[in-house]
Amino acid sequence: MTVSLDSAQPAEDGAAEPGAAAEPGRKRRWARRAAVAAVIVLFAVELVLGWSSLSSALGQLRAPHLGWLAAAVIAELAAMGTYARMQHTLLRSAGLKVPLYRNIALAYAAHSLNETLPGGPAFSTKFNFQQMRRFGATPAVAAWCIALSGILSTTALAVVTVVGALFAGGTPHWYGLAALVTAIALLVFGVRRVSRRPAALEPATRAVLARFNRLRRRPAEQGLDKIRHFVGQLGAARLTPGRGLAAAVFAVLNWGLDAACLWMCVRAVSDAPVNAVQLLLAFCAGMAAGTVTLVPGGLGIIDSALILGLAGGGVPTGTAIAAVVLYRIISFGFIIGAGWITWLVMRHRHRTA
């Protein structure tokens, strides 16, 4: 706990200063209020900047078919559930029996942090790490789970893209998918080998650590015990082929159900037939565009890519705009709103505990 300098020093008469013990608590309360105010201001600025494009887009949205609208919401909820199940499977492979609802709550809250805050991936990663530590995961297992879930999700999107390209008669870029699969294999088998034979890594670890400490002007073996402890913790991360396959399937379903939500949004605003393959390619292009933008939630970037992709696949422009607006209301507005409520509930429960 951080203590202020004033509260750390005794008063002249030898007694503690009145109210000194409450000073850190007041500072923490002001910091929390400032953080909440900053988030509210951020949302207000984003709303003002995007209001013109949002209002014009909403003008294209007519009353959607309620049946398809309900199906789209269910598909998006199922997509979030499959991502939570992927992380749940990875944690179970490390011996952690966490209730599934806690993983679902974590998925919603972390997703909201990732999508709405500037530098959201950093906030989301930190939040994931903190919550997994509260689940009982060691630092090594938490880091392993976060890294592997991220690579699995990226690989799953590449798999969906390759499938769409194959059905469209195109030539997919296999080298990207092969690189991701290789990264997963190296991470899983590398962790297993290091945890089983930590002594084999000792000479290389000492050499690298000695050079690093030489630059920092520290003793050659400073930090070696921490590395040994971290490597020892990795022994709990034993991903069996069955659970690895299950996690991969959940990762693919996450993107597949998200794409199904977009397809249902198109059906909700139009009775015209939709080319599922072209829609899948448009979806993959939009999600890929969203990964290279610094704009929170990919606002404007993902939307434009999806509209252009759908229009290029034969969907009328007005229908494409309306469908994308509806899809973003569900996948961004509804899911993000639920995620922030979940984050507030988790934060309140942690403070109470």
Short mmCIF file of N, CA, C and O in Angstrom, two decimals, residues 80-128:
data_model
loop_
_atom_site.label_atom_id
_atom_site.label_comp_id
_atom_site.label_asym_id
_atom_site.label_seq_id
_atom_site.Cartn_x
_atom_site.Cartn_y
_atom_site.Cartn_z
N MET A 80 -19.43 -14.78 -28.27
CA MET A 80 -18.72 -14.41 -27.05
C MET A 80 -18.56 -15.61 -26.13
O MET A 80 -17.53 -15.79 -25.47
N GLY A 81 -19.60 -16.45 -26.08
CA GLY A 81 -19.52 -17.64 -25.24
C GLY A 81 -18.45 -18.61 -25.69
O GLY A 81 -17.77 -19.22 -24.85
N THR A 82 -18.26 -18.76 -27.00
CA THR A 82 -17.23 -19.68 -27.48
C THR A 82 -15.83 -19.17 -27.18
O THR A 82 -14.93 -19.96 -26.89
N TYR A 83 -15.64 -17.83 -27.22
CA TYR A 83 -14.33 -17.29 -26.84
C TYR A 83 -14.05 -17.58 -25.37
O TYR A 83 -12.94 -17.95 -25.00
N ALA A 84 -15.07 -17.39 -24.53
CA ALA A 84 -14.89 -17.68 -23.11
C ALA A 84 -14.60 -19.16 -22.90
O ALA A 84 -13.76 -19.53 -22.06
N ARG A 85 -15.24 -20.02 -23.65
CA ARG A 85 -14.99 -21.47 -23.52
C ARG A 85 -13.57 -21.82 -23.97
O ARG A 85 -12.97 -22.76 -23.43
N MET A 86 -13.04 -21.10 -24.95
CA MET A 86 -11.67 -21.35 -25.37
C MET A 86 -10.71 -21.09 -24.21
O MET A 86 -9.85 -21.92 -23.88
N GLN A 87 -10.84 -19.92 -23.56
CA GLN A 87 -9.97 -19.62 -22.42
C GLN A 87 -10.24 -20.56 -21.26
O GLN A 87 -9.31 -20.93 -20.54
N HIS A 88 -11.50 -20.93 -21.08
CA HIS A 88 -11.85 -21.87 -20.01
C HIS A 88 -11.15 -23.21 -20.23
O HIS A 88 -10.65 -23.83 -19.28
N THR A 89 -11.09 -23.65 -21.48
CA THR A 89 -10.42 -24.92 -21.81
C THR A 89 -8.92 -24.83 -21.53
O THR A 89 -8.32 -25.77 -21.00
N LEU A 90 -8.31 -23.70 -21.89
CA LEU A 90 -6.88 -23.53 -21.65
C LEU A 90 -6.57 -23.51 -20.15
O LEU A 90 -5.57 -24.10 -19.71
N LEU A 91 -7.40 -22.86 -19.36
CA LEU A 91 -7.18 -22.83 -17.92
C LEU A 91 -7.37 -24.22 -17.30
O LEU A 91 -6.63 -24.61 -16.39
N ARG A 92 -8.35 -24.95 -17.79
CA ARG A 92 -8.55 -26.32 -17.28
C ARG A 92 -7.37 -27.21 -17.61
O ARG A 92 -7.03 -28.13 -16.85
N SER A 93 -6.71 -26.97 -18.74
CA SER A 93 -5.54 -27.76 -19.08
C SER A 93 -4.39 -27.51 -18.12
O SER A 93 -3.47 -28.32 -18.03
N ALA A 94 -4.44 -26.38 -17.41
CA ALA A 94 -3.43 -26.07 -16.40
C ALA A 94 -3.89 -26.46 -15.00
O ALA A 94 -3.25 -26.10 -14.01
N GLY A 95 -5.00 -27.21 -14.92
CA GLY A 95 -5.48 -27.70 -13.62
C GLY A 95 -6.36 -26.73 -12.87
O GLY A 95 -6.65 -26.97 -11.69
N LEU A 96 -6.82 -25.65 -13.51
CA LEU A 96 -7.66 -24.66 -12.83
C LEU A 96 -9.13 -24.92 -13.17
O LEU A 96 -9.53 -24.85 -14.33
N LYS A 97 -9.91 -25.22 -12.17
CA LYS A 97 -11.34 -25.48 -12.35
C LYS A 97 -12.11 -24.20 -12.00
O LYS A 97 -12.59 -24.02 -10.89
N VAL A 98 -12.19 -23.33 -12.99
CA VAL A 98 -12.87 -22.05 -12.82
C VAL A 98 -14.29 -22.18 -13.36
O VAL A 98 -14.49 -22.72 -14.46
N PRO A 99 -15.31 -21.70 -12.64
CA PRO A 99 -16.68 -21.75 -13.17
C PRO A 99 -16.77 -21.02 -14.52
O PRO A 99 -16.17 -19.96 -14.70
N LEU A 100 -17.52 -21.59 -15.43
CA LEU A 100 -17.58 -21.04 -16.78
C LEU A 100 -18.12 -19.61 -16.77
O LEU A 100 -17.68 -18.77 -17.57
N TYR A 101 -19.06 -19.31 -15.89
CA TYR A 101 -19.64 -17.97 -15.89
C TYR A 101 -18.60 -16.89 -15.59
O TYR A 101 -18.71 -15.75 -16.06
N ARG A 102 -17.57 -17.26 -14.81
CA ARG A 102 -16.51 -16.28 -14.52
C ARG A 102 -15.67 -16.02 -15.77
O ARG A 102 -15.23 -14.90 -16.02
N ASN A 103 -15.44 -17.06 -16.56
CA ASN A 103 -14.73 -16.85 -17.83
C ASN A 103 -15.56 -16.02 -18.81
O ASN A 103 -15.01 -15.19 -19.55
N ILE A 104 -16.89 -16.24 -18.81
CA ILE A 104 -17.75 -15.46 -19.69
C ILE A 104 -17.73 -13.99 -19.27
O ILE A 104 -17.63 -13.08 -20.12
N ALA A 105 -17.81 -13.73 -17.97
CA ALA A 105 -17.74 -12.35 -17.48
C ALA A 105 -16.41 -11.71 -17.85
O ALA A 105 -16.37 -10.54 -18.27
N LEU A 106 -15.32 -12.45 -17.71
CA LEU A 106 -14.00 -11.94 -18.07
C LEU A 106 -13.94 -11.62 -19.56
O LEU A 106 -13.37 -10.59 -19.97
N ALA A 107 -14.51 -12.49 -20.39
CA ALA A 107 -14.48 -12.26 -21.84
C ALA A 107 -15.20 -10.97 -22.20
O ALA A 107 -14.71 -10.17 -23.01
N TYR A 108 -16.36 -10.73 -21.62
CA TYR A 108 -17.11 -9.51 -21.92
C TYR A 108 -16.36 -8.27 -21.44
O TYR A 108 -16.24 -7.28 -22.19
N ALA A 109 -15.89 -8.28 -20.20
CA ALA A 109 -15.22 -7.10 -19.65
C ALA A 109 -13.92 -6.79 -20.40
O ALA A 109 -13.66 -5.64 -20.75
N ALA A 110 -13.11 -7.82 -20.66
CA ALA A 110 -11.84 -7.60 -21.35
C ALA A 110 -12.08 -7.13 -22.79
O ALA A 110 -11.34 -6.29 -23.31
N HIS A 111 -13.12 -7.66 -23.43
CA HIS A 111 -13.44 -7.25 -24.80
C HIS A 111 -13.81 -5.77 -24.84
O HIS A 111 -13.41 -5.04 -25.76
N SER A 112 -14.56 -5.31 -23.85
CA SER A 112 -14.95 -3.89 -23.81
C SER A 112 -13.74 -2.99 -23.62
O SER A 112 -13.63 -1.94 -24.26
N LEU A 113 -12.83 -3.39 -22.74
CA LEU A 113 -11.61 -2.61 -22.55
C LEU A 113 -10.80 -2.56 -23.85
O LEU A 113 -10.26 -1.52 -24.23
N ASN A 114 -10.73 -3.69 -24.53
CA ASN A 114 -9.93 -3.78 -25.75
C ASN A 114 -10.50 -2.92 -26.86
O ASN A 114 -9.75 -2.30 -27.63
N GLU A 115 -11.83 -2.85 -26.95
CA GLU A 115 -12.46 -2.21 -28.09
C GLU A 115 -12.70 -0.71 -27.92
O GLU A 115 -12.84 0.00 -28.92
N THR A 116 -12.78 -0.22 -26.70
CA THR A 116 -13.20 1.17 -26.51
C THR A 116 -12.11 2.09 -25.99
O THR A 116 -12.22 3.31 -26.18
N LEU A 117 -11.09 1.58 -25.34
CA LEU A 117 -10.06 2.45 -24.79
C LEU A 117 -8.91 2.62 -25.78
O LEU A 117 -8.53 1.65 -26.46
N PRO A 118 -8.33 3.81 -25.89
CA PRO A 118 -7.10 3.95 -26.67
C PRO A 118 -6.00 3.08 -26.05
O PRO A 118 -5.81 3.08 -24.84
N GLY A 119 -5.31 2.34 -26.89
CA GLY A 119 -4.35 1.37 -26.34
C GLY A 119 -5.07 0.24 -25.64
O GLY A 119 -4.54 -0.34 -24.67
N GLY A 120 -6.28 -0.07 -26.12
CA GLY A 120 -7.12 -1.07 -25.46
C GLY A 120 -6.49 -2.43 -25.27
O GLY A 120 -6.68 -3.05 -24.21
N PRO A 121 -5.73 -2.98 -26.23
CA PRO A 121 -5.11 -4.29 -26.02
C PRO A 121 -4.23 -4.36 -24.78
O PRO A 121 -4.19 -5.38 -24.10
N ALA A 122 -3.53 -3.26 -24.46
CA ALA A 122 -2.69 -3.26 -23.26
C ALA A 122 -3.54 -3.34 -22.00
O ALA A 122 -3.25 -4.12 -21.08
N PHE A 123 -4.62 -2.55 -21.95
CA PHE A 123 -5.52 -2.59 -20.80
C PHE A 123 -6.19 -3.96 -20.69
O PHE A 123 -6.34 -4.51 -19.59
N SER A 124 -6.61 -4.51 -21.84
CA SER A 124 -7.28 -5.80 -21.83
C SER A 124 -6.34 -6.91 -21.36
O SER A 124 -6.74 -7.78 -20.58
N THR A 125 -5.09 -6.88 -21.82
CA THR A 125 -4.13 -7.91 -21.41
C THR A 125 -3.85 -7.84 -19.91
O THR A 125 -3.81 -8.86 -19.22
N LYS A 126 -3.68 -6.63 -19.40
CA LYS A 126 -3.44 -6.46 -17.97
C LYS A 126 -4.63 -6.96 -17.16
O LYS A 126 -4.47 -7.64 -16.15
N PHE A 127 -5.84 -6.61 -17.62
CA PHE A 127 -7.05 -7.04 -16.91
C PHE A 127 -7.18 -8.57 -16.93
O PHE A 127 -7.52 -9.19 -15.92
N ASN A 128 -6.93 -9.17 -18.09
CA ASN A 128 -6.96 -10.63 -18.19
C ASN A 128 -5.98 -11.27 -17.22
O ASN A 128 -6.31 -12.25 -16.53
#
